[in-house]
Amino acid sequence: MDIKTPPSSQAIPTIERVRHELKRRALTITETERLSPGMLRLHLTGEDLADFSSLAPDDHIKIFIPNPNGDPFMRDYTPRRFDTAARSLVIDFAVHEAGPATLWALAAKVGDTLTIGGPRGSAVVKGAIAHWLLIGDEAALPAVGRRIEETGPGVSVTSVIAVDSSADRQVFESASEHSEIWVQRPLSSGDSPKALIAALEKIELQPQTFVWIAAEARVAKALRAYVTEKRGVQPGWFKASGYWQKGEEGAHISID
Ligand SMILES: Cc1cc2nc3c(=O)[nH]c(=O)nc-3n(C[C@H](O)[C@H](O)[C@H](O)COP(=O)(O)OP(=O)(O)OC[C@H]3O[C@@H](n4cnc5c(N)ncnc54)[C@H](O)[C@@H]3O)c2cc1C
């Protein structure tokens, strides 16, 4: 079977980079919610959110976690949902081998404070995209969920997401035609692309599909190689990022 995606006759999508004023914001937790065994949701508020802006689902903010021994730890998180009028922001934390951000989120209580910075900018993908293929793991799930929820009618979305257990599946509402594939693999295998690639082998790629990948850095690289070399996805039709790296602290690796 020829599993390569047919070449698209449409122009390559463009990425519009919008800069935002870089600002630190002091926020307070209003609610903590355990979405699933592997995902913790924090609801935050603060007057500083009045001019918060995030134009792309894969934007990131820095969160600053106090460090008793020096400068705060800085980690990247996705603004999962926000409402400037209501001064609210939601951040979802994947629960894993705990670094300072995860430990802080696990211990967080209503009334605790968090300083965030950014987003510094938004990379808005524009063009004749008929279909999104979103591939990722738990750390990517907030950006994937936001993309699914923000995609309108007339565009379809397929999400292929690796999670540790079936209890970690999430339900998304979307005006788009959304189909989901949940790939189960132990979190300890989060640095192996095997399960995700096995799932991708079963799906057909349509023309004008933009492929978005975010996962552990080696996994993201392997997925990018798979979609470009084995499935014929053309330059300009994909974006791949390492959202964390096994054994490294605070890693963020741009792959394309
Ligand atoms: C653009 C961007 C957006 C992101 N958005 C989110 C988000 O919305 N929600 C979210 O949960 N994460 C998100 N991440 C990933 C998050 O920044 C990292 O997981 C971060 O390293 C967690 O910080 P920590 O202090 O808990 O662990 P660190 O101190 O950074 O690392 C401690 C140990 O944990 C391991 N580790 C780190 N992350 C993971 C993981 N996800 N799974 C398994 N092991 C891990 C490391 O390899 C290391 O051995 C995003 C990353 C990027 C680059």
mmCIF file with all atom_site columns, C-alpha atoms in Angstrom, residues 3-207:
data_model
loop_
_atom_site.group_PDB
_atom_site.id
_atom_site.type_symbol
_atom_site.label_atom_id
_atom_site.label_alt_id
_atom_site.label_comp_id
_atom_site.label_asym_id
_atom_site.label_entity_id
_atom_site.label_seq_id
_atom_site.pdbx_PDB_ins_code
_atom_site.Cartn_x
_atom_site.Cartn_y
_atom_site.Cartn_z
_atom_site.occupancy
_atom_site.B_iso_or_equiv
_atom_site.pdbx_formal_charge
_atom_site.auth_seq_id
_atom_site.auth_comp_id
_atom_site.auth_asym_id
_atom_site.auth_atom_id
_atom_site.pdbx_PDB_model_num
ATOM 1   C CA . ILE A 1 3   ? 0.963   5.238  2.492  1.00 0.00 ? 3   ILE A CA 1
ATOM 2   C CA . LYS A 1 4   ? 2.471   8.524  1.352  1.00 0.00 ? 4   LYS A CA 1
ATOM 3   C CA . THR A 1 5   ? 0.348   11.626 1.534  1.00 0.00 ? 5   THR A CA 1
ATOM 4   C CA . PRO A 1 6   ? -0.572  12.988 -1.903 1.00 0.00 ? 6   PRO A CA 1
ATOM 5   C CA . PRO A 1 7   ? 1.414   16.157 -2.618 1.00 0.00 ? 7   PRO A CA 1
ATOM 6   C CA . SER A 1 8   ? -0.645  19.245 -1.928 1.00 0.00 ? 8   SER A CA 1
ATOM 7   C CA . SER A 1 9   ? -1.374  21.569 -4.815 1.00 0.00 ? 9   SER A CA 1
ATOM 8   C CA . GLN A 1 10  ? -2.046  24.405 -2.351 1.00 0.00 ? 10  GLN A CA 1
ATOM 9   C CA . ALA A 1 11  ? 0.476   27.035 -1.291 1.00 0.00 ? 11  ALA A CA 1
ATOM 10  C CA . ILE A 1 12  ? 2.573   26.182 1.730  1.00 0.00 ? 12  ILE A CA 1
ATOM 11  C CA . PRO A 1 13  ? 1.071   27.521 4.983  1.00 0.00 ? 13  PRO A CA 1
ATOM 12  C CA . THR A 1 14  ? 2.778   30.520 6.507  1.00 0.00 ? 14  THR A CA 1
ATOM 13  C CA . ILE A 1 15  ? 3.618   31.124 10.134 1.00 0.00 ? 15  ILE A CA 1
ATOM 14  C CA . GLU A 1 16  ? 2.845   34.639 11.293 1.00 0.00 ? 16  GLU A CA 1
ATOM 15  C CA . ARG A 1 17  ? 4.940   35.536 14.321 1.00 0.00 ? 17  ARG A CA 1
ATOM 16  C CA . VAL A 1 18  ? 3.216   38.034 16.598 1.00 0.00 ? 18  VAL A CA 1
ATOM 17  C CA . ARG A 1 19  ? 5.258   39.544 19.438 1.00 0.00 ? 19  ARG A CA 1
ATOM 18  C CA . HIS A 1 20  ? 3.666   40.383 22.778 1.00 0.00 ? 20  HIS A CA 1
ATOM 19  C CA . GLU A 1 21  ? 4.895   42.794 25.394 1.00 0.00 ? 21  GLU A CA 1
ATOM 20  C CA . LEU A 1 22  ? 6.924   40.633 27.758 1.00 0.00 ? 22  LEU A CA 1
ATOM 21  C CA . LYS A 1 23  ? 5.373   40.973 31.156 1.00 0.00 ? 23  LYS A CA 1
ATOM 22  C CA . ARG A 1 24  ? 5.370   39.155 34.466 1.00 0.00 ? 24  ARG A CA 1
ATOM 23  C CA . ARG A 1 25  ? 1.978   38.549 36.005 1.00 0.00 ? 25  ARG A CA 1
ATOM 24  C CA . ALA A 1 26  ? 1.190   37.660 39.611 1.00 0.00 ? 26  ALA A CA 1
ATOM 25  C CA . LEU A 1 27  ? -1.695  35.196 39.836 1.00 0.00 ? 27  LEU A CA 1
ATOM 26  C CA . THR A 1 28  ? -3.627  33.396 42.559 1.00 0.00 ? 28  THR A CA 1
ATOM 27  C CA . ILE A 1 29  ? -5.025  29.868 42.398 1.00 0.00 ? 29  ILE A CA 1
ATOM 28  C CA . THR A 1 30  ? -8.830  29.749 42.590 1.00 0.00 ? 30  THR A CA 1
ATOM 29  C CA . GLU A 1 31  ? -9.355  26.031 42.031 1.00 0.00 ? 31  GLU A CA 1
ATOM 30  C CA . THR A 1 32  ? -7.376  22.810 41.706 1.00 0.00 ? 32  THR A CA 1
ATOM 31  C CA . GLU A 1 33  ? -8.855  19.964 39.709 1.00 0.00 ? 33  GLU A CA 1
ATOM 32  C CA . ARG A 1 34  ? -7.532  16.429 39.122 1.00 0.00 ? 34  ARG A CA 1
ATOM 33  C CA . LEU A 1 35  ? -8.605  15.865 35.507 1.00 0.00 ? 35  LEU A CA 1
ATOM 34  C CA . SER A 1 36  ? -7.215  12.331 35.441 1.00 0.00 ? 36  SER A CA 1
ATOM 35  C CA . PRO A 1 37  ? -4.557  10.282 37.256 1.00 0.00 ? 37  PRO A CA 1
ATOM 36  C CA . GLY A 1 38  ? -1.920  11.899 35.024 1.00 0.00 ? 38  GLY A CA 1
ATOM 37  C CA . MET A 1 39  ? -3.236  15.468 34.701 1.00 0.00 ? 39  MET A CA 1
ATOM 38  C CA . LEU A 1 40  ? -3.757  18.231 37.211 1.00 0.00 ? 40  LEU A CA 1
ATOM 39  C CA . ARG A 1 41  ? -5.588  21.442 36.284 1.00 0.00 ? 41  ARG A CA 1
ATOM 40  C CA . LEU A 1 42  ? -5.024  24.760 38.052 1.00 0.00 ? 42  LEU A CA 1
ATOM 41  C CA . HIS A 1 43  ? -7.403  27.699 37.645 1.00 0.00 ? 43  HIS A CA 1
ATOM 42  C CA . LEU A 1 44  ? -5.763  31.065 38.255 1.00 0.00 ? 44  LEU A CA 1
ATOM 43  C CA . THR A 1 45  ? -6.900  34.644 38.487 1.00 0.00 ? 45  THR A CA 1
ATOM 44  C CA . GLY A 1 46  ? -5.365  38.106 38.764 1.00 0.00 ? 46  GLY A CA 1
ATOM 45  C CA . GLU A 1 47  ? -5.928  41.679 37.583 1.00 0.00 ? 47  GLU A CA 1
ATOM 46  C CA . ASP A 1 48  ? -2.684  41.278 35.606 1.00 0.00 ? 48  ASP A CA 1
ATOM 47  C CA . LEU A 1 49  ? -4.591  39.041 33.167 1.00 0.00 ? 49  LEU A CA 1
ATOM 48  C CA . ALA A 1 50  ? -6.554  42.041 31.860 1.00 0.00 ? 50  ALA A CA 1
ATOM 49  C CA . ASP A 1 51  ? -4.154  42.389 28.906 1.00 0.00 ? 51  ASP A CA 1
ATOM 50  C CA . PHE A 1 52  ? -3.019  38.764 28.615 1.00 0.00 ? 52  PHE A CA 1
ATOM 51  C CA . SER A 1 53  ? -2.801  37.650 25.003 1.00 0.00 ? 53  SER A CA 1
ATOM 52  C CA . SER A 1 54  ? -2.229  34.228 23.452 1.00 0.00 ? 54  SER A CA 1
ATOM 53  C CA . LEU A 1 55  ? -3.080  33.870 19.781 1.00 0.00 ? 55  LEU A CA 1
ATOM 54  C CA . ALA A 1 56  ? -1.923  30.329 19.064 1.00 0.00 ? 56  ALA A CA 1
ATOM 55  C CA . PRO A 1 57  ? -2.881  27.080 20.810 1.00 0.00 ? 57  PRO A CA 1
ATOM 56  C CA . ASP A 1 58  ? 0.789   26.106 21.099 1.00 0.00 ? 58  ASP A CA 1
ATOM 57  C CA . ASP A 1 59  ? 1.882   29.331 22.771 1.00 0.00 ? 59  ASP A CA 1
ATOM 58  C CA . HIS A 1 60  ? 3.765   28.954 26.012 1.00 0.00 ? 60  HIS A CA 1
ATOM 59  C CA . ILE A 1 61  ? 4.225   30.917 29.183 1.00 0.00 ? 61  ILE A CA 1
ATOM 60  C CA . LYS A 1 62  ? 7.090   30.634 31.652 1.00 0.00 ? 62  LYS A CA 1
ATOM 61  C CA . ILE A 1 63  ? 6.086   29.732 35.163 1.00 0.00 ? 63  ILE A CA 1
ATOM 62  C CA . PHE A 1 64  ? 8.430   30.778 37.954 1.00 0.00 ? 64  PHE A CA 1
ATOM 63  C CA . ILE A 1 65  ? 8.763   28.294 40.792 1.00 0.00 ? 65  ILE A CA 1
ATOM 64  C CA . PRO A 1 66  ? 10.477  29.517 43.970 1.00 0.00 ? 66  PRO A CA 1
ATOM 65  C CA . ASN A 1 67  ? 13.896  27.994 44.578 1.00 0.00 ? 67  ASN A CA 1
ATOM 66  C CA . PRO A 1 68  ? 15.079  28.134 48.192 1.00 0.00 ? 68  PRO A CA 1
ATOM 67  C CA . ASN A 1 69  ? 18.688  28.003 46.930 1.00 0.00 ? 69  ASN A CA 1
ATOM 68  C CA . GLY A 1 70  ? 18.677  30.767 44.332 1.00 0.00 ? 70  GLY A CA 1
ATOM 69  C CA . ASP A 1 71  ? 16.969  31.982 41.171 1.00 0.00 ? 71  ASP A CA 1
ATOM 70  C CA . PRO A 1 72  ? 13.477  30.598 40.574 1.00 0.00 ? 72  PRO A CA 1
ATOM 71  C CA . PHE A 1 73  ? 13.066  27.554 38.382 1.00 0.00 ? 73  PHE A CA 1
ATOM 72  C CA . MET A 1 74  ? 11.510  28.479 35.029 1.00 0.00 ? 74  MET A CA 1
ATOM 73  C CA . ARG A 1 75  ? 9.392   25.997 33.107 1.00 0.00 ? 75  ARG A CA 1
ATOM 74  C CA . ASP A 1 76  ? 7.270   26.234 29.952 1.00 0.00 ? 76  ASP A CA 1
ATOM 75  C CA . TYR A 1 77  ? 3.512   25.625 30.120 1.00 0.00 ? 77  TYR A CA 1
ATOM 76  C CA . THR A 1 78  ? 0.610   26.101 27.715 1.00 0.00 ? 78  THR A CA 1
ATOM 77  C CA . PRO A 1 79  ? -2.117  28.654 28.437 1.00 0.00 ? 79  PRO A CA 1
ATOM 78  C CA . ARG A 1 80  ? -4.789  25.958 28.150 1.00 0.00 ? 80  ARG A CA 1
ATOM 79  C CA . ARG A 1 81  ? -7.704  28.399 28.340 1.00 0.00 ? 81  ARG A CA 1
ATOM 80  C CA . PHE A 1 82  ? -8.003  32.057 29.270 1.00 0.00 ? 82  PHE A CA 1
ATOM 81  C CA . ASP A 1 83  ? -10.584 34.802 29.562 1.00 0.00 ? 83  ASP A CA 1
ATOM 82  C CA . THR A 1 84  ? -9.230  38.323 29.922 1.00 0.00 ? 84  THR A CA 1
ATOM 83  C CA . ALA A 1 85  ? -12.633 39.788 30.839 1.00 0.00 ? 85  ALA A CA 1
ATOM 84  C CA . ALA A 1 86  ? -13.010 37.244 33.642 1.00 0.00 ? 86  ALA A CA 1
ATOM 85  C CA . ARG A 1 87  ? -9.271  37.572 34.478 1.00 0.00 ? 87  ARG A CA 1
ATOM 86  C CA . SER A 1 88  ? -8.903  33.802 34.382 1.00 0.00 ? 88  SER A CA 1
ATOM 87  C CA . LEU A 1 89  ? -6.236  31.404 33.137 1.00 0.00 ? 89  LEU A CA 1
ATOM 88  C CA . VAL A 1 90  ? -6.132  27.612 33.169 1.00 0.00 ? 90  VAL A CA 1
ATOM 89  C CA . ILE A 1 91  ? -2.914  25.579 33.146 1.00 0.00 ? 91  ILE A CA 1
ATOM 90  C CA . ASP A 1 92  ? -2.811  21.772 32.918 1.00 0.00 ? 92  ASP A CA 1
ATOM 91  C CA . PHE A 1 93  ? 0.132   19.972 34.513 1.00 0.00 ? 93  PHE A CA 1
ATOM 92  C CA . ALA A 1 94  ? 1.096   16.467 33.396 1.00 0.00 ? 94  ALA A CA 1
ATOM 93  C CA . VAL A 1 95  ? 2.079   14.500 36.478 1.00 0.00 ? 95  VAL A CA 1
ATOM 94  C CA . HIS A 1 96  ? 5.380   12.664 36.065 1.00 0.00 ? 96  HIS A CA 1
ATOM 95  C CA . GLU A 1 97  ? 8.761   12.001 37.663 1.00 0.00 ? 97  GLU A CA 1
ATOM 96  C CA . ALA A 1 98  ? 8.575   15.179 39.647 1.00 0.00 ? 98  ALA A CA 1
ATOM 97  C CA . GLY A 1 99  ? 10.722  18.191 38.856 1.00 0.00 ? 99  GLY A CA 1
ATOM 98  C CA . PRO A 1 100 ? 10.117  21.490 40.685 1.00 0.00 ? 100 PRO A CA 1
ATOM 99  C CA . ALA A 1 101 ? 7.139   22.567 38.520 1.00 0.00 ? 101 ALA A CA 1
ATOM 100 C CA . THR A 1 102 ? 5.331   19.260 38.930 1.00 0.00 ? 102 THR A CA 1
ATOM 101 C CA . LEU A 1 103 ? 6.075   19.116 42.673 1.00 0.00 ? 103 LEU A CA 1
ATOM 102 C CA . TRP A 1 104 ? 4.812   22.663 43.081 1.00 0.00 ? 104 TRP A CA 1
ATOM 103 C CA . ALA A 1 105 ? 1.596   21.925 41.152 1.00 0.00 ? 105 ALA A CA 1
ATOM 104 C CA . LEU A 1 106 ? 0.947   18.755 43.151 1.00 0.00 ? 106 LEU A CA 1
ATOM 105 C CA . ALA A 1 107 ? 1.224   20.707 46.412 1.00 0.00 ? 107 ALA A CA 1
ATOM 106 C CA . ALA A 1 108 ? -0.674  23.795 45.174 1.00 0.00 ? 108 ALA A CA 1
ATOM 107 C CA . LYS A 1 109 ? -3.745  24.958 47.104 1.00 0.00 ? 109 LYS A CA 1
ATOM 108 C CA . VAL A 1 110 ? -6.433  27.557 46.532 1.00 0.00 ? 110 VAL A CA 1
ATOM 109 C CA . GLY A 1 111 ? -4.998  30.953 47.518 1.00 0.00 ? 111 GLY A CA 1
ATOM 110 C CA . ASP A 1 112 ? -1.395  30.074 46.576 1.00 0.00 ? 112 ASP A CA 1
ATOM 111 C CA . THR A 1 113 ? 0.304   32.454 44.149 1.00 0.00 ? 113 THR A CA 1
ATOM 112 C CA . LEU A 1 114 ? 2.183   31.893 40.882 1.00 0.00 ? 114 LEU A CA 1
ATOM 113 C CA . THR A 1 115 ? 4.188   34.312 38.769 1.00 0.00 ? 115 THR A CA 1
ATOM 114 C CA . ILE A 1 116 ? 4.076   33.770 35.020 1.00 0.00 ? 116 ILE A CA 1
ATOM 115 C CA . GLY A 1 117 ? 5.925   35.440 32.150 1.00 0.00 ? 117 GLY A CA 1
ATOM 116 C CA . GLY A 1 118 ? 4.800   35.751 28.553 1.00 0.00 ? 118 GLY A CA 1
ATOM 117 C CA . PRO A 1 119 ? 3.814   34.490 26.123 1.00 0.00 ? 119 PRO A CA 1
ATOM 118 C CA . ARG A 1 120 ? 6.660   36.338 24.452 1.00 0.00 ? 120 ARG A CA 1
ATOM 119 C CA . GLY A 1 121 ? 5.051   35.661 21.081 1.00 0.00 ? 121 GLY A CA 1
ATOM 120 C CA . SER A 1 122 ? 2.538   33.604 19.158 1.00 0.00 ? 122 SER A CA 1
ATOM 121 C CA . ALA A 1 123 ? 3.291   31.601 16.014 1.00 0.00 ? 123 ALA A CA 1
ATOM 122 C CA . VAL A 1 124 ? 0.007   31.606 14.112 1.00 0.00 ? 124 VAL A CA 1
ATOM 123 C CA . VAL A 1 125 ? -0.177  29.030 11.319 1.00 0.00 ? 125 VAL A CA 1
ATOM 124 C CA . LYS A 1 126 ? -2.146  30.361 8.359  1.00 0.00 ? 126 LYS A CA 1
ATOM 125 C CA . GLY A 1 127 ? -3.081  28.946 4.987  1.00 0.00 ? 127 GLY A CA 1
ATOM 126 C CA . ALA A 1 128 ? -5.288  26.484 3.182  1.00 0.00 ? 128 ALA A CA 1
ATOM 127 C CA . ILE A 1 129 ? -5.215  23.809 5.871  1.00 0.00 ? 129 ILE A CA 1
ATOM 128 C CA . ALA A 1 130 ? -8.029  21.298 5.430  1.00 0.00 ? 130 ALA A CA 1
ATOM 129 C CA . HIS A 1 131 ? -6.915  18.956 8.156  1.00 0.00 ? 131 HIS A CA 1
ATOM 130 C CA . TRP A 1 132 ? -4.774  19.019 11.293 1.00 0.00 ? 132 TRP A CA 1
ATOM 131 C CA . LEU A 1 133 ? -2.911  15.939 12.436 1.00 0.00 ? 133 LEU A CA 1
ATOM 132 C CA . LEU A 1 134 ? -1.891  16.512 16.063 1.00 0.00 ? 134 LEU A CA 1
ATOM 133 C CA . ILE A 1 135 ? 0.592   14.019 17.487 1.00 0.00 ? 135 ILE A CA 1
ATOM 134 C CA . GLY A 1 136 ? 1.891   14.161 21.030 1.00 0.00 ? 136 GLY A CA 1
ATOM 135 C CA . ASP A 1 137 ? 2.079   12.976 24.601 1.00 0.00 ? 137 ASP A CA 1
ATOM 136 C CA . GLU A 1 138 ? 0.793   14.164 27.975 1.00 0.00 ? 138 GLU A CA 1
ATOM 137 C CA . ALA A 1 139 ? 2.851   17.395 27.932 1.00 0.00 ? 139 ALA A CA 1
ATOM 138 C CA . ALA A 1 140 ? 1.371   18.220 24.510 1.00 0.00 ? 140 ALA A CA 1
ATOM 139 C CA . LEU A 1 141 ? -2.192  17.444 25.545 1.00 0.00 ? 141 LEU A CA 1
ATOM 140 C CA . PRO A 1 142 ? -2.996  21.006 26.721 1.00 0.00 ? 142 PRO A CA 1
ATOM 141 C CA . ALA A 1 143 ? -1.934  22.474 23.350 1.00 0.00 ? 143 ALA A CA 1
ATOM 142 C CA . VAL A 1 144 ? -3.704  19.666 21.476 1.00 0.00 ? 144 VAL A CA 1
ATOM 143 C CA . GLY A 1 145 ? -6.906  20.205 23.464 1.00 0.00 ? 145 GLY A CA 1
ATOM 144 C CA . ARG A 1 146 ? -6.782  23.911 22.822 1.00 0.00 ? 146 ARG A CA 1
ATOM 145 C CA . ARG A 1 147 ? -6.235  23.419 19.077 1.00 0.00 ? 147 ARG A CA 1
ATOM 146 C CA . ILE A 1 148 ? -9.140  20.970 18.887 1.00 0.00 ? 148 ILE A CA 1
ATOM 147 C CA . GLU A 1 149 ? -11.439 23.316 20.791 1.00 0.00 ? 149 GLU A CA 1
ATOM 148 C CA . GLU A 1 150 ? -10.405 26.382 18.783 1.00 0.00 ? 150 GLU A CA 1
ATOM 149 C CA . THR A 1 151 ? -10.723 24.796 15.326 1.00 0.00 ? 151 THR A CA 1
ATOM 150 C CA . GLY A 1 152 ? -13.925 25.803 13.590 1.00 0.00 ? 152 GLY A CA 1
ATOM 151 C CA . PRO A 1 153 ? -16.260 24.030 11.193 1.00 0.00 ? 153 PRO A CA 1
ATOM 152 C CA . GLY A 1 154 ? -15.046 23.045 7.736  1.00 0.00 ? 154 GLY A CA 1
ATOM 153 C CA . VAL A 1 155 ? -11.660 21.863 8.991  1.00 0.00 ? 155 VAL A CA 1
ATOM 154 C CA . SER A 1 156 ? -11.050 18.397 10.393 1.00 0.00 ? 156 SER A CA 1
ATOM 155 C CA . VAL A 1 157 ? -8.675  17.341 13.145 1.00 0.00 ? 157 VAL A CA 1
ATOM 156 C CA . THR A 1 158 ? -7.148  13.985 14.009 1.00 0.00 ? 158 THR A CA 1
ATOM 157 C CA . SER A 1 159 ? -5.378  13.699 17.351 1.00 0.00 ? 159 SER A CA 1
ATOM 158 C CA . VAL A 1 160 ? -3.002  10.847 18.107 1.00 0.00 ? 160 VAL A CA 1
ATOM 159 C CA . ILE A 1 161 ? -2.004  11.091 21.747 1.00 0.00 ? 161 ILE A CA 1
ATOM 160 C CA . ALA A 1 162 ? 0.079   8.819  23.962 1.00 0.00 ? 162 ALA A CA 1
ATOM 161 C CA . VAL A 1 163 ? -1.086  8.451  27.552 1.00 0.00 ? 163 VAL A CA 1
ATOM 162 C CA . ASP A 1 164 ? -0.224  6.141  30.413 1.00 0.00 ? 164 ASP A CA 1
ATOM 163 C CA . SER A 1 165 ? -3.710  4.711  30.981 1.00 0.00 ? 165 SER A CA 1
ATOM 164 C CA . SER A 1 166 ? -7.195  4.813  29.505 1.00 0.00 ? 166 SER A CA 1
ATOM 165 C CA . ALA A 1 167 ? -8.232  6.949  32.501 1.00 0.00 ? 167 ALA A CA 1
ATOM 166 C CA . ASP A 1 168 ? -6.033  9.733  31.088 1.00 0.00 ? 168 ASP A CA 1
ATOM 167 C CA . ARG A 1 169 ? -8.172  10.203 27.972 1.00 0.00 ? 169 ARG A CA 1
ATOM 168 C CA . GLN A 1 170 ? -9.856  13.583 27.796 1.00 0.00 ? 170 GLN A CA 1
ATOM 169 C CA . VAL A 1 171 ? -13.056 14.702 26.138 1.00 0.00 ? 171 VAL A CA 1
ATOM 170 C CA . PHE A 1 172 ? -12.912 17.781 23.889 1.00 0.00 ? 172 PHE A CA 1
ATOM 171 C CA . GLU A 1 173 ? -15.686 19.844 22.417 1.00 0.00 ? 173 GLU A CA 1
ATOM 172 C CA . SER A 1 174 ? -15.097 21.160 18.938 1.00 0.00 ? 174 SER A CA 1
ATOM 173 C CA . ALA A 1 175 ? -16.975 22.715 16.049 1.00 0.00 ? 175 ALA A CA 1
ATOM 174 C CA . SER A 1 176 ? -14.540 20.856 13.779 1.00 0.00 ? 176 SER A CA 1
ATOM 175 C CA . GLU A 1 177 ? -14.847 17.256 12.691 1.00 0.00 ? 177 GLU A CA 1
ATOM 176 C CA . HIS A 1 178 ? -12.586 15.637 15.262 1.00 0.00 ? 178 HIS A CA 1
ATOM 177 C CA . SER A 1 179 ? -11.394 12.058 15.381 1.00 0.00 ? 179 SER A CA 1
ATOM 178 C CA . GLU A 1 180 ? -9.191  10.824 18.194 1.00 0.00 ? 180 GLU A CA 1
ATOM 179 C CA . ILE A 1 181 ? -6.752  8.001  18.631 1.00 0.00 ? 181 ILE A CA 1
ATOM 180 C CA . TRP A 1 182 ? -5.480  7.371  22.148 1.00 0.00 ? 182 TRP A CA 1
ATOM 181 C CA . VAL A 1 183 ? -2.294  5.370  22.322 1.00 0.00 ? 183 VAL A CA 1
ATOM 182 C CA . GLN A 1 184 ? -1.633  3.600  25.587 1.00 0.00 ? 184 GLN A CA 1
ATOM 183 C CA . ARG A 1 185 ? 1.962   3.129  26.694 1.00 0.00 ? 185 ARG A CA 1
ATOM 184 C CA . PRO A 1 186 ? 3.572   3.308  30.138 1.00 0.00 ? 186 PRO A CA 1
ATOM 185 C CA . LEU A 1 187 ? 4.847   6.791  31.030 1.00 0.00 ? 187 LEU A CA 1
ATOM 186 C CA . SER A 1 188 ? 8.251   5.142  31.580 1.00 0.00 ? 188 SER A CA 1
ATOM 187 C CA . SER A 1 189 ? 8.308   4.594  27.777 1.00 0.00 ? 189 SER A CA 1
ATOM 188 C CA . GLY A 1 190 ? 7.615   8.275  27.108 1.00 0.00 ? 190 GLY A CA 1
ATOM 189 C CA . ASP A 1 191 ? 10.949  8.486  25.259 1.00 0.00 ? 191 ASP A CA 1
ATOM 190 C CA . SER A 1 192 ? 10.037  5.760  22.767 1.00 0.00 ? 192 SER A CA 1
ATOM 191 C CA . PRO A 1 193 ? 8.233   6.690  19.526 1.00 0.00 ? 193 PRO A CA 1
ATOM 192 C CA . LYS A 1 194 ? 7.195   3.072  18.805 1.00 0.00 ? 194 LYS A CA 1
ATOM 193 C CA . ALA A 1 195 ? 3.583   3.138  19.997 1.00 0.00 ? 195 ALA A CA 1
ATOM 194 C CA . LEU A 1 196 ? 2.812   6.457  18.302 1.00 0.00 ? 196 LEU A CA 1
ATOM 195 C CA . ILE A 1 197 ? 4.378   5.356  15.005 1.00 0.00 ? 197 ILE A CA 1
ATOM 196 C CA . ALA A 1 198 ? 2.431   2.068  15.112 1.00 0.00 ? 198 ALA A CA 1
ATOM 197 C CA . ALA A 1 199 ? -0.791  4.087  15.477 1.00 0.00 ? 199 ALA A CA 1
ATOM 198 C CA . LEU A 1 200 ? 0.176   6.485  12.675 1.00 0.00 ? 200 LEU A CA 1
ATOM 199 C CA . GLU A 1 201 ? 0.841   3.589  10.310 1.00 0.00 ? 201 GLU A CA 1
ATOM 200 C CA . LYS A 1 202 ? -2.863  2.792  10.412 1.00 0.00 ? 202 LYS A CA 1
ATOM 201 C CA . ILE A 1 203 ? -4.079  6.206  9.354  1.00 0.00 ? 203 ILE A CA 1
ATOM 202 C CA . GLU A 1 204 ? -4.336  7.719  5.923  1.00 0.00 ? 204 GLU A CA 1
ATOM 203 C CA . LEU A 1 205 ? -3.035  11.244 5.345  1.00 0.00 ? 205 LEU A CA 1
ATOM 204 C CA . GLN A 1 206 ? -5.225  13.575 3.351  1.00 0.00 ? 206 GLN A CA 1
ATOM 205 C CA . PRO A 1 207 ? -3.925  16.383 1.148  1.00 0.00 ? 207 PRO A CA 1
#
